[in-house]
Structures are given as C-alpha cells and as structure tokens.
PDB file of C-alpha atoms in Angstrom:
ATOM      1  CA  UNK A   1     138.983  81.589 184.394  1.00 38.00           C
ATOM      2  CA  UNK A   2     137.821  84.949 185.723  1.00 39.00           C
ATOM      3  CA  UNK A   3     139.508  86.413 188.786  1.00 42.00           C
ATOM      4  CA  UNK A   4     137.319  86.945 191.818  1.00 43.00           C
ATOM      5  CA  UNK A   5     139.518  89.661 193.254  1.00 44.00           C
ATOM      6  CA  UNK A   6     139.852  87.875 196.621  1.00 46.00           C
ATOM      7  CA  UNK A   7     142.713  85.531 197.415  1.00 42.00           C
ATOM      8  CA  UNK A   8     142.126  82.586 199.712  1.00 41.00           C
ATOM      9  CA  UNK A   9     144.533  84.144 202.198  1.00 40.00           C
ATOM     10  CA  UNK A  10     142.258  87.156 202.589  1.00 44.00           C
ATOM     11  CA  UNK A  11     139.139  85.185 203.420  1.00 44.00           C
ATOM     12  CA  UNK A  12     138.653  85.545 207.185  1.00 44.00           C
ATOM     13  CA  UNK A  13     137.541  82.578 209.186  1.00 42.00           C
ATOM     14  CA  UNK A  14     134.082  82.960 210.737  1.00 41.00           C
ATOM     15  CA  UNK A  15     134.453  84.523 214.156  1.00 38.00           C
ATOM     16  CA  UNK A  16     133.384  83.233 217.546  1.00 34.00           C
ATOM     17  CA  UNK A  17     130.777  85.544 219.045  1.00 32.00           C
ATOM     18  CA  UNK A  18     130.113  85.496 222.773  1.00 30.00           C
ATOM     19  CA  UNK A  19     126.440  84.919 223.512  1.00 31.00           C
ATOM     20  CA  UNK A  20     125.241  85.088 227.098  1.00 31.00           C
ATOM     21  CA  UNK A  21     127.415  82.904 229.311  1.00 29.00           C
ATOM     22  CA  UNK A  22     128.937  80.887 226.479  1.00 30.00           C
ATOM     23  CA  UNK A  23     130.066  81.167 222.879  1.00 32.00           C
ATOM     24  CA  UNK A  24     128.814  79.710 219.653  1.00 33.00           C
ATOM     25  CA  UNK A  25     130.367  78.989 216.270  1.00 32.00           C
ATOM     26  CA  UNK A  26     128.340  81.023 213.821  1.00 33.00           C
ATOM     27  CA  UNK A  27     129.726  79.542 210.600  1.00 34.00           C
ATOM     28  CA  UNK A  28     128.142  76.883 208.491  1.00 33.00           C
ATOM     29  CA  UNK A  29     124.725  76.999 210.149  1.00 32.00           C
ATOM     30  CA  UNK A  30     122.410  74.545 208.447  1.00 34.00           C
ATOM     31  CA  UNK A  31     120.662  76.166 205.510  1.00 37.00           C
ATOM     32  CA  UNK A  32     116.901  75.882 205.923  1.00 45.00           C
ATOM     33  CA  UNK A  33     116.327  76.880 202.289  1.00 58.00           C
ATOM     34  CA  UNK A  34     114.675  79.850 200.615  1.00 62.00           C
ATOM     35  CA  UNK A  35     111.428  78.237 199.559  1.00 61.00           C
ATOM     36  CA  UNK A  36     107.838  79.373 199.917  1.00 63.00           C
ATOM     37  CA  UNK A  37     107.913  78.722 203.669  1.00 65.00           C
ATOM     38  CA  UNK A  38     110.806  81.156 204.152  1.00 66.00           C
ATOM     39  CA  UNK A  39     109.013  83.934 202.292  1.00 66.00           C
ATOM     40  CA  UNK A  40     105.678  83.361 204.039  1.00 62.00           C
ATOM     41  CA  UNK A  41     107.013  83.691 207.574  1.00 61.00           C
ATOM     42  CA  UNK A  42     108.354  86.455 209.781  1.00 57.00           C
ATOM     43  CA  UNK A  43     108.621  89.893 208.158  1.00 53.00           C
ATOM     44  CA  UNK A  44     107.621  88.470 204.806  1.00 49.00           C
ATOM     45  CA  UNK A  45     104.112  87.589 206.015  1.00 46.00           C
ATOM     46  CA  UNK A  46     102.820  91.112 206.356  1.00 45.00           C
ATOM     47  CA  UNK A  47     105.000  93.562 204.483  1.00 52.00           C
ATOM     48  CA  UNK A  48     103.462  93.125 200.992  1.00 51.00           C
ATOM     49  CA  UNK A  49     100.009  93.926 202.352  1.00 46.00           C
ATOM     50  CA  UNK A  50     100.894  96.511 204.985  1.00 51.00           C
ATOM     51  CA  UNK A  51     102.834  98.722 202.574  1.00 59.00           C
ATOM     52  CA  UNK A  52     103.815 102.008 204.193  1.00 63.00           C
ATOM     53  CA  UNK A  53     102.675 100.761 207.614  1.00 64.00           C
ATOM     54  CA  UNK A  54     105.562  98.288 207.726  1.00 74.00           C
ATOM     55  CA  UNK A  55     109.115  99.207 208.728  1.00 80.00           C
ATOM     56  CA  UNK A  56     110.406  96.960 205.933  1.00 82.00           C
ATOM     57  CA  UNK A  57     108.890  99.337 203.364  1.00 86.00           C
ATOM     58  CA  UNK A  58     110.649 102.357 204.876  1.00 90.00           C
ATOM     59  CA  UNK A  59     113.971 100.516 205.160  1.00 93.00           C
ATOM     60  CA  UNK A  60     113.924  99.682 201.436  1.00 94.00           C
ATOM     61  CA  UNK A  61     112.865 103.208 200.536  1.00 95.00           C
ATOM     62  CA  UNK A  62     115.734 104.506 202.667  1.00 97.00           C
ATOM     63  CA  UNK A  63     118.292 102.325 200.864  1.00 98.00           C
ATOM     64  CA  UNK A  64     116.962 103.480 197.502  1.00 98.00           C
ATOM     65  CA  UNK A  65     117.467 107.098 198.603  1.00 97.00           C
ATOM     66  CA  UNK A  66     121.061 106.303 199.583  1.00 97.00           C
ATOM     67  CA  UNK A  67     121.737 104.915 196.113  1.00 98.00           C
ATOM     68  CA  UNK A  68     120.191 107.978 194.476  1.00 97.00           C
ATOM     69  CA  UNK A  69     122.479 110.236 196.517  1.00 96.00           C
ATOM     70  CA  UNK A  70     125.523 108.616 194.934  1.00 96.00           C
ATOM     71  CA  UNK A  71     124.259 107.723 191.470  1.00 96.00           C
ATOM     72  CA  UNK A  72     121.330 109.425 189.738  1.00 95.00           C
ATOM     73  CA  UNK A  73     120.998 106.956 186.853  1.00 96.00           C
ATOM     74  CA  UNK A  74     122.625 103.875 185.370  1.00 98.00           C
ATOM     75  CA  UNK A  75     122.503 100.103 185.774  1.00 98.00           C
ATOM     76  CA  UNK A  76     121.807  98.872 189.304  1.00 98.00           C
ATOM     77  CA  UNK A  77     121.874  95.242 190.431  1.00 98.00           C
ATOM     78  CA  UNK A  78     120.354  94.026 193.686  1.00 98.00           C
ATOM     79  CA  UNK A  79     121.608  90.659 194.894  1.00 98.00           C
ATOM     80  CA  UNK A  80     118.866  88.764 196.696  1.00 95.00           C
ATOM     81  CA  UNK A  81     116.096  91.132 195.629  1.00 95.00           C
ATOM     82  CA  UNK A  82     113.305  89.240 197.407  1.00 92.00           C
ATOM     83  CA  UNK A  83     109.925  90.646 196.401  1.00 92.00           C
ATOM     84  CA  UNK A  84     111.537  93.620 194.605  1.00 94.00           C
ATOM     85  CA  UNK A  85     110.635  96.231 197.218  1.00 92.00           C
ATOM     86  CA  UNK A  86     113.908  98.149 196.882  1.00 96.00           C
ATOM     87  CA  UNK A  87     114.031  97.952 193.085  1.00 97.00           C
ATOM     88  CA  UNK A  88     110.447  99.237 193.045  1.00 95.00           C
ATOM     89  CA  UNK A  89     111.772 102.592 194.298  1.00 96.00           C
ATOM     90  CA  UNK A  90     114.603 102.691 191.731  1.00 98.00           C
ATOM     91  CA  UNK A  91     113.190 101.377 188.475  1.00 97.00           C
ATOM     92  CA  UNK A  92     111.706 104.710 187.354  1.00 96.00           C
ATOM     93  CA  UNK A  93     115.103 106.455 187.556  1.00 97.00           C
ATOM     94  CA  UNK A  94     117.591 103.633 186.966  1.00 98.00           C
ATOM     95  CA  UNK A  95     117.931 100.555 184.795  1.00 98.00           C
ATOM     96  CA  UNK A  96     117.338  97.911 187.425  1.00 98.00           C
ATOM     97  CA  UNK A  97     118.270  94.239 187.712  1.00 98.00           C
ATOM     98  CA  UNK A  98     117.568  91.741 190.464  1.00 98.00           C
ATOM     99  CA  UNK A  99     118.918  88.265 191.077  1.00 97.00           C
ATOM    100  CA  UNK A 100     117.026  85.971 193.444  1.00 95.00           C
ATOM    101  CA  UNK A 101     117.469  82.261 194.143  1.00 92.00           C
ATOM    102  CA  UNK A 102     113.819  81.729 195.140  1.00 92.00           C
ATOM    103  CA  UNK A 103     111.407  81.218 192.257  1.00 92.00           C
ATOM    104  CA  UNK A 104     108.498  82.151 194.526  1.00 91.00           C
ATOM    105  CA  UNK A 105     110.113  85.495 195.410  1.00 92.00           C
ATOM    106  CA  UNK A 106     111.052  86.102 191.768  1.00 94.00           C
ATOM    107  CA  UNK A 107     107.430  85.717 190.694  1.00 94.00           C
ATOM    108  CA  UNK A 108     106.403  88.302 193.295  1.00 92.00           C
ATOM    109  CA  UNK A 109     109.226  90.648 192.274  1.00 95.00           C
ATOM    110  CA  UNK A 110     108.315  90.518 188.573  1.00 96.00           C
ATOM    111  CA  UNK A 111     104.780  91.597 189.393  1.00 95.00           C
ATOM    112  CA  UNK A 112     105.984  94.390 191.675  1.00 93.00           C
ATOM    113  CA  UNK A 113     108.760  95.674 189.380  1.00 96.00           C
ATOM    114  CA  UNK A 114     107.598  95.369 185.752  1.00 96.00           C
ATOM    115  CA  UNK A 115     110.406  97.625 184.502  1.00 97.00           C
ATOM    116  CA  UNK A 116     113.165  95.590 186.158  1.00 98.00           C
ATOM    117  CA  UNK A 117     114.937  92.512 184.859  1.00 98.00           C
ATOM    118  CA  UNK A 118     114.499  89.822 187.527  1.00 98.00           C
ATOM    119  CA  UNK A 119     116.640  86.682 187.235  1.00 97.00           C
ATOM    120  CA  UNK A 120     115.919  83.459 189.088  1.00 96.00           C
ATOM    121  CA  UNK A 121     119.418  82.144 189.673  1.00 94.00           C
ATOM    122  CA  UNK A 122     122.257  81.806 192.145  1.00 93.00           C
ATOM    123  CA  UNK A 123     124.077  85.087 192.843  1.00 95.00           C
ATOM    124  CA  UNK A 124     127.574  83.763 192.180  1.00 95.00           C
ATOM    125  CA  UNK A 125     126.462  82.008 189.003  1.00 95.00           C
ATOM    126  CA  UNK A 126     124.982  85.262 187.692  1.00 97.00           C
ATOM    127  CA  UNK A 127     127.967  87.399 188.632  1.00 97.00           C
ATOM    128  CA  UNK A 128     130.637  85.130 187.143  1.00 96.00           C
ATOM    129  CA  UNK A 129     128.791  85.222 183.814  1.00 97.00           C
ATOM    130  CA  UNK A 130     128.552  89.031 183.823  1.00 98.00           C
ATOM    131  CA  UNK A 131     131.091  91.147 181.897  1.00 98.00           C
ATOM    132  CA  UNK A 132     133.641  93.263 183.755  1.00 98.00           C
ATOM    133  CA  UNK A 133     132.468  96.724 184.887  1.00 98.00           C
ATOM    134  CA  UNK A 134     128.902  96.056 183.728  1.00 98.00           C
ATOM    135  CA  UNK A 135     127.020  97.680 186.608  1.00 98.00           C
ATOM    136  CA  UNK A 136     127.087 101.256 187.859  1.00 98.00           C
ATOM    137  CA  UNK A 137     125.937 100.147 191.309  1.00 98.00           C
ATOM    138  CA  UNK A 138     125.437  96.876 193.189  1.00 98.00           C
ATOM    139  CA  UNK A 139     123.299  96.418 196.294  1.00 98.00           C
ATOM    140  CA  UNK A 140     123.183  93.610 198.829  1.00 98.00           C
ATOM    141  CA  UNK A 141     121.040  93.933 201.947  1.00 97.00           C
ATOM    142  CA  UNK A 142     121.981  91.217 204.461  1.00 95.00           C
ATOM    143  CA  UNK A 143     122.350  88.573 201.742  1.00 95.00           C
ATOM    144  CA  UNK A 144     126.063  87.746 202.012  1.00 96.00           C
ATOM    145  CA  UNK A 145     125.722  85.940 205.383  1.00 95.00           C
ATOM    146  CA  UNK A 146     123.335  83.462 203.719  1.00 93.00           C
ATOM    147  CA  UNK A 147     125.790  82.429 200.998  1.00 93.00           C
ATOM    148  CA  UNK A 148     128.186  79.471 200.873  1.00 90.00           C
ATOM    149  CA  UNK A 149     131.115  81.614 199.677  1.00 92.00           C
ATOM    150  CA  UNK A 150     130.532  85.285 200.553  1.00 95.00           C
ATOM    151  CA  UNK A 151     134.170  86.177 199.813  1.00 95.00           C
ATOM    152  CA  UNK A 152     133.911  84.811 196.264  1.00 96.00           C
ATOM    153  CA  UNK A 153     130.676  86.704 195.678  1.00 97.00           C
ATOM    154  CA  UNK A 154     132.239  89.924 196.993  1.00 97.00           C
ATOM    155  CA  UNK A 155     135.158  89.440 194.622  1.00 97.00           C
ATOM    156  CA  UNK A 156     132.773  89.122 191.687  1.00 98.00           C
ATOM    157  CA  UNK A 157     130.865  92.209 192.837  1.00 98.00           C
ATOM    158  CA  UNK A 158     134.125  94.134 192.677  1.00 98.00           C
ATOM    159  CA  UNK A 159     134.813  92.843 189.174  1.00 98.00           C
ATOM    160  CA  UNK A 160     131.387  93.652 187.687  1.00 98.00           C
ATOM    161  CA  UNK A 161     131.195  97.164 189.222  1.00 98.00           C
ATOM    162  CA  UNK A 162     132.625  99.890 187.004  1.00 98.00           C
ATOM    163  CA  UNK A 163     135.357 102.276 188.139  1.00 98.00           C
ATOM    164  CA  UNK A 164     133.850 104.875 190.506  1.00 98.00           C
ATOM    165  CA  UNK A 165     130.728 102.717 190.732  1.00 98.00           C
ATOM    166  CA  UNK A 166     128.852 102.249 194.003  1.00 98.00           C
ATOM    167  CA  UNK A 167     128.462  99.252 196.287  1.00 98.00           C
ATOM    168  CA  UNK A 168     125.792  99.521 198.993  1.00 98.00           C
ATOM    169  CA  UNK A 169     126.309  96.714 201.493  1.00 98.00           C
ATOM    170  CA  UNK A 170     124.372  95.991 204.678  1.00 98.00           C
ATOM    171  CA  UNK A 171     125.411  93.106 206.948  1.00 97.00           C
ATOM    172  CA  UNK A 172     124.457  91.990 210.468  1.00 96.00           C
ATOM    173  CA  UNK A 173     126.677  93.447 213.180  1.00 96.00           C
ATOM    174  CA  UNK A 174     127.239  90.884 215.960  1.00 95.00           C
ATOM    175  CA  UNK A 175     129.545  93.381 217.696  1.00 93.00           C
ATOM    176  CA  UNK A 176     126.893  95.946 218.685  1.00 95.00           C
ATOM    177  CA  UNK A 177     126.623  96.298 222.487  1.00 93.00           C
ATOM    178  CA  UNK A 178     123.001  95.288 223.029  1.00 95.00           C
ATOM    179  CA  UNK A 179     123.480  92.035 221.122  1.00 94.00           C
ATOM    180  CA  UNK A 180     124.799  90.514 224.343  1.00 91.00           C
ATOM    181  CA  UNK A 181     121.507  91.349 226.026  1.00 92.00           C
ATOM    182  CA  UNK A 182     119.520  89.704 223.234  1.00 92.00           C
ATOM    183  CA  UNK A 183     121.701  86.591 223.272  1.00 91.00           C
ATOM    184  CA  UNK A 184     120.205  83.648 221.391  1.00 91.00           C
ATOM    185  CA  UNK A 185     117.029  85.677 220.747  1.00 93.00           C
ATOM    186  CA  UNK A 186     118.906  88.127 218.543  1.00 94.00           C
ATOM    187  CA  UNK A 187     117.393  88.333 215.056  1.00 92.00           C
ATOM    188  CA  UNK A 188     120.718  87.419 213.464  1.00 93.00           C
ATOM    189  CA  UNK A 189     120.857  84.153 215.422  1.00 93.00           C
ATOM    190  CA  UNK A 190     117.188  83.310 215.110  1.00 90.00           C
ATOM    191  CA  UNK A 191     117.497  83.303 211.309  1.00 88.00           C
ATOM    192  CA  UNK A 192     118.825  79.776 210.758  1.00 85.00           C
ATOM    193  CA  UNK A 193     119.599  80.457 207.107  1.00 87.00           C
ATOM    194  CA  UNK A 194     122.634  82.525 208.176  1.00 90.00           C
ATOM    195  CA  UNK A 195     125.841  80.647 207.423  1.00 91.00           C
ATOM    196  CA  UNK A 196     128.439  83.311 208.233  1.00 90.00           C
ATOM    197  CA  UNK A 197     128.284  86.144 210.738  1.00 92.00           C
ATOM    198  CA  UNK A 198     131.592  87.962 210.520  1.00 94.00           C
ATOM    199  CA  UNK A 199     132.561  90.839 212.778  1.00 93.00           C
ATOM    200  CA  UNK A 200     132.426  94.348 211.319  1.00 94.00           C
ATOM    201  CA  UNK A 201     136.203  94.500 210.885  1.00 95.00           C
ATOM    202  CA  UNK A 202     136.178  91.356 208.786  1.00 95.00           C
ATOM    203  CA  UNK A 203     133.410  92.624 206.482  1.00 96.00           C
ATOM    204  CA  UNK A 204     135.285  95.899 206.037  1.00 97.00           C
ATOM    205  CA  UNK A 205     138.533  94.057 205.234  1.00 96.00           C
ATOM    206  CA  UNK A 206     136.796  91.814 202.699  1.00 96.00           C
ATOM    207  CA  UNK A 207     135.057  94.727 200.991  1.00 97.00           C
ATOM    208  CA  UNK A 208     138.264  96.738 200.685  1.00 97.00           C
ATOM    209  CA  UNK A 209     140.150  93.727 199.321  1.00 96.00           C
ATOM    210  CA  UNK A 210     137.705  93.647 196.382  1.00 96.00           C
ATOM    211  CA  UNK A 211     138.728  97.115 195.211  1.00 97.00           C
ATOM    212  CA  UNK A 212     136.239  99.297 197.083  1.00 98.00           C
ATOM    213  CA  UNK A 213     137.099 102.385 199.066  1.00 98.00           C
ATOM    214  CA  UNK A 214     134.589 102.606 201.898  1.00 98.00           C
ATOM    215  CA  UNK A 215     133.560 106.247 201.866  1.00 98.00           C
ATOM    216  CA  UNK A 216     130.749 106.011 204.424  1.00 97.00           C
ATOM    217  CA  UNK A 217     129.908 103.688 207.292  1.00 98.00           C
ATOM    218  CA  UNK A 218     126.955 103.637 209.628  1.00 98.00           C
ATOM    219  CA  UNK A 219     124.294 101.423 211.134  1.00 98.00           C
ATOM    220  CA  UNK A 220     120.583 100.669 210.971  1.00 97.00           C
ATOM    221  CA  UNK A 221     120.022 101.438 214.649  1.00 96.00           C
ATOM    222  CA  UNK A 222     118.435  99.452 217.462  1.00 96.00           C
ATOM    223  CA  UNK A 223     115.371  97.959 215.815  1.00 93.00           C
ATOM    224  CA  UNK A 224     115.606  94.404 217.229  1.00 94.00           C
ATOM    225  CA  UNK A 225     113.385  95.051 220.256  1.00 93.00           C
ATOM    226  CA  UNK A 226     112.687  94.064 222.981  1.00 94.00           C
ATOM    227  CA  UNK A 227     115.962  94.632 224.797  1.00 95.00           C
ATOM    228  CA  UNK A 228     114.532  95.062 228.302  1.00 94.00           C
ATOM    229  CA  UNK A 229     112.140  92.911 230.340  1.00 92.00           C
ATOM    230  CA  UNK A 230     108.654  94.021 231.405  1.00 93.00           C
ATOM    231  CA  UNK A 231     108.463  97.074 229.111  1.00 93.00           C
ATOM    232  CA  UNK A 232     106.062  96.455 226.152  1.00 94.00           C
ATOM    233  CA  UNK A 233     107.745  95.971 222.797  1.00 90.00           C
ATOM    234  CA  UNK A 234     106.003  98.887 221.073  1.00 90.00           C
ATOM    235  CA  UNK A 235     107.252 101.269 223.776  1.00 96.00           C
ATOM    236  CA  UNK A 236     110.773  99.919 223.364  1.00 94.00           C
ATOM    237  CA  UNK A 237     110.520 100.439 219.617  1.00 92.00           C
ATOM    238  CA  UNK A 238     109.853 104.123 220.311  1.00 94.00           C
ATOM    239  CA  UNK A 239     112.548 104.325 222.985  1.00 95.00           C
ATOM    240  CA  UNK A 240     115.297 102.610 220.996  1.00 96.00           C
ATOM    241  CA  UNK A 241     114.046 103.137 217.454  1.00 94.00           C
ATOM    242  CA  UNK A 242     113.615 106.886 217.156  1.00 96.00           C
ATOM    243  CA  UNK A 243     117.225 107.466 215.943  1.00 97.00           C
ATOM    244  CA  UNK A 244     116.592 104.961 213.143  1.00 96.00           C
ATOM    245  CA  UNK A 245     113.385 106.763 212.196  1.00 95.00           C
ATOM    246  CA  UNK A 246     115.274 110.069 212.090  1.00 97.00           C
ATOM    247  CA  UNK A 247     117.913 108.512 209.845  1.00 97.00           C
ATOM    248  CA  UNK A 248     115.287 107.112 207.463  1.00 96.00           C
ATOM    249  CA  UNK A 249     113.554 110.502 207.213  1.00 95.00           C
ATOM    250  CA  UNK A 250     116.886 112.239 206.523  1.00 96.00           C
ATOM    251  CA  UNK A 251     117.826 109.808 203.748  1.00 96.00           C
ATOM    252  CA  UNK A 252     121.411 109.921 205.003  1.00 97.00           C
ATOM    253  CA  UNK A 253     123.718 107.773 207.121  1.00 98.00           C
ATOM    254  CA  UNK A 254     123.827 109.492 210.506  1.00 97.00           C
ATOM    255  CA  UNK A 255     124.077 106.631 213.039  1.00 98.00           C
ATOM    256  CA  UNK A 256     127.607 105.426 213.932  1.00 97.00           C
ATOM    257  CA  UNK A 257     128.628 101.890 212.887  1.00 95.00           C
ATOM    258  CA  UNK A 258     128.658 100.513 216.448  1.00 94.00           C
ATOM    259  CA  UNK A 259     125.138 101.722 217.282  1.00 93.00           C
ATOM    260  CA  UNK A 260     122.975  99.255 215.444  1.00 95.00           C
ATOM    261  CA  UNK A 261     121.923  95.761 214.511  1.00 96.00           C
ATOM    262  CA  UNK A 262     123.370  96.059 210.985  1.00 97.00           C
ATOM    263  CA  UNK A 263     126.458  97.692 209.514  1.00 98.00           C
ATOM    264  CA  UNK A 264     125.871  99.944 206.484  1.00 98.00           C
ATOM    265  CA  UNK A 265     128.752 100.505 204.064  1.00 98.00           C
ATOM    266  CA  UNK A 266     129.006 102.667 200.951  1.00 98.00           C
ATOM    267  CA  UNK A 267     131.918 101.584 198.788  1.00 98.00           C
ATOM    268  CA  UNK A 268     133.314 103.284 195.683  1.00 98.00           C
ATOM    269  CA  UNK A 269     135.181 101.132 193.165  1.00 98.00           C
ATOM    270  CA  UNK A 270     138.747 102.341 192.667  1.00 96.00           C
TER     271      UNK A 270
END
C-alpha cells in the first residue's frame, strides 16, 4: 500500500475553541452534503453571475496570482475546485486539473474551464491513485476542514507533489481575535459541512509533517463582517476589509497570520 506520509501519532485531535461564554467541540460536525442545494446557497448563489463585482472572484484571482509567483508553468491540481473559478485564471498558463465531489459543481466547472481536466470523485480516492511526484503544484482553499480524514489527504498531497513543488493551502483560522466577537455567527461555524476546525499551529504541524517547508504564511484579512453592532455591514466591510483589498491588489501575502479569518500557507516540497 502507498504511504500517506502522516503517521497516526502526528494527527492532532480536533481542538476545543472557546465561543462566547462556553466552548464547543468542532470535530465531526454532521455533514450536510455537497449537493445542488449547497452550491445554490450563500456565496454560490451570486458569484457566477456577478463576476468581477463579487469578492469571491477577486479571491480566486488572487490565489491564482500567488501560484504564478512561485511556478510559471506545469501541472496544477486544485482539490475541491467548485465551479472552476480559480482554475479559470490558470488554465491558459498551466496544465490544470480539478477534483470535485459534487457532480453539479463539476458540470459548471467543465463549462467554465474547457482546457482543464475536471474529475468528479473523492479527493482522497483521486490522490491515492495518482503517481508519486505527479503535480508541480497543489491547491486547496478551505477544503480540508470538510473532509473525513484531512491528515490522510495532506499526506497524499505531499506524496503526489514533486520535489520543490508548491502547495497553496488556505484553512479557517479559529484563533483570530475577532472570532470571539462573532461567536456562533462566525462563517466557519455557520457552515455545517465543516468537520474539523484545527488551530493554526495544528495545521502548520500537519503540513510540515507531510514534507513541506512553509516558506510564507499570512491571512485573508477581516472579511467576515459585521463585527460591531449598529454600524451597517457595507461600512464595516470598508473599515475592516481595506487591508484585504490592498493584499489582493498587490498579489502578495502581506497580512500577518493572526489578522484574518483564514490562514494562508505556501509550502515547498523538500
């Protein structure tokens, strides 16, 4: 059998995160499924039609620019590619692959990214049937917390990424200061398809244990408004969100890891 690169001893237990006046176990949240309903609610409702007017578009364009900074060509896999918005920005310069468990999302992605190879299958199933060192870069944007065995998937990511290849990983950061203010209304808790919400230290430990040197860390900024009562949400988006906008325009990681809803990591396979 193929090695995953992660021993059972190195798999951290899901952490307890303090929320408001109490605490909640954030592991093994019931999976609501990734069917048509999931992809026709929330952010997914509007972003295909709004295009550049939606922050989702700019986030995916930003991540594509990060990849291009580290690798100008080669084979790139996105795990949980959704509608293919990120691959859309890469497929003219890279050989792009996407794996997505939702057939509905896959159909959308194939229309949006005709040059990419989109596979409708489980991430772990795809990775364990992929040869060693096959990809030049692997991307996962907040997908690992949805999976049954994120440590196993990370191990396979390490195996299928070539030496000096790139791993772009974005995960929710339950440790950021304003998450206590949001409490149970935090986006990472509202999404009931999350099964694991590790602390930033645990994600970093797991990623390193799979053979990646983390060469850059940062955050996505404070986009989960509102944080304050009474002040309209759009004003709070300006107040709290301008550093994120500056980061997106720069195409670089400039926000520190603690200052944001999500942790961004760039790993290099050693």
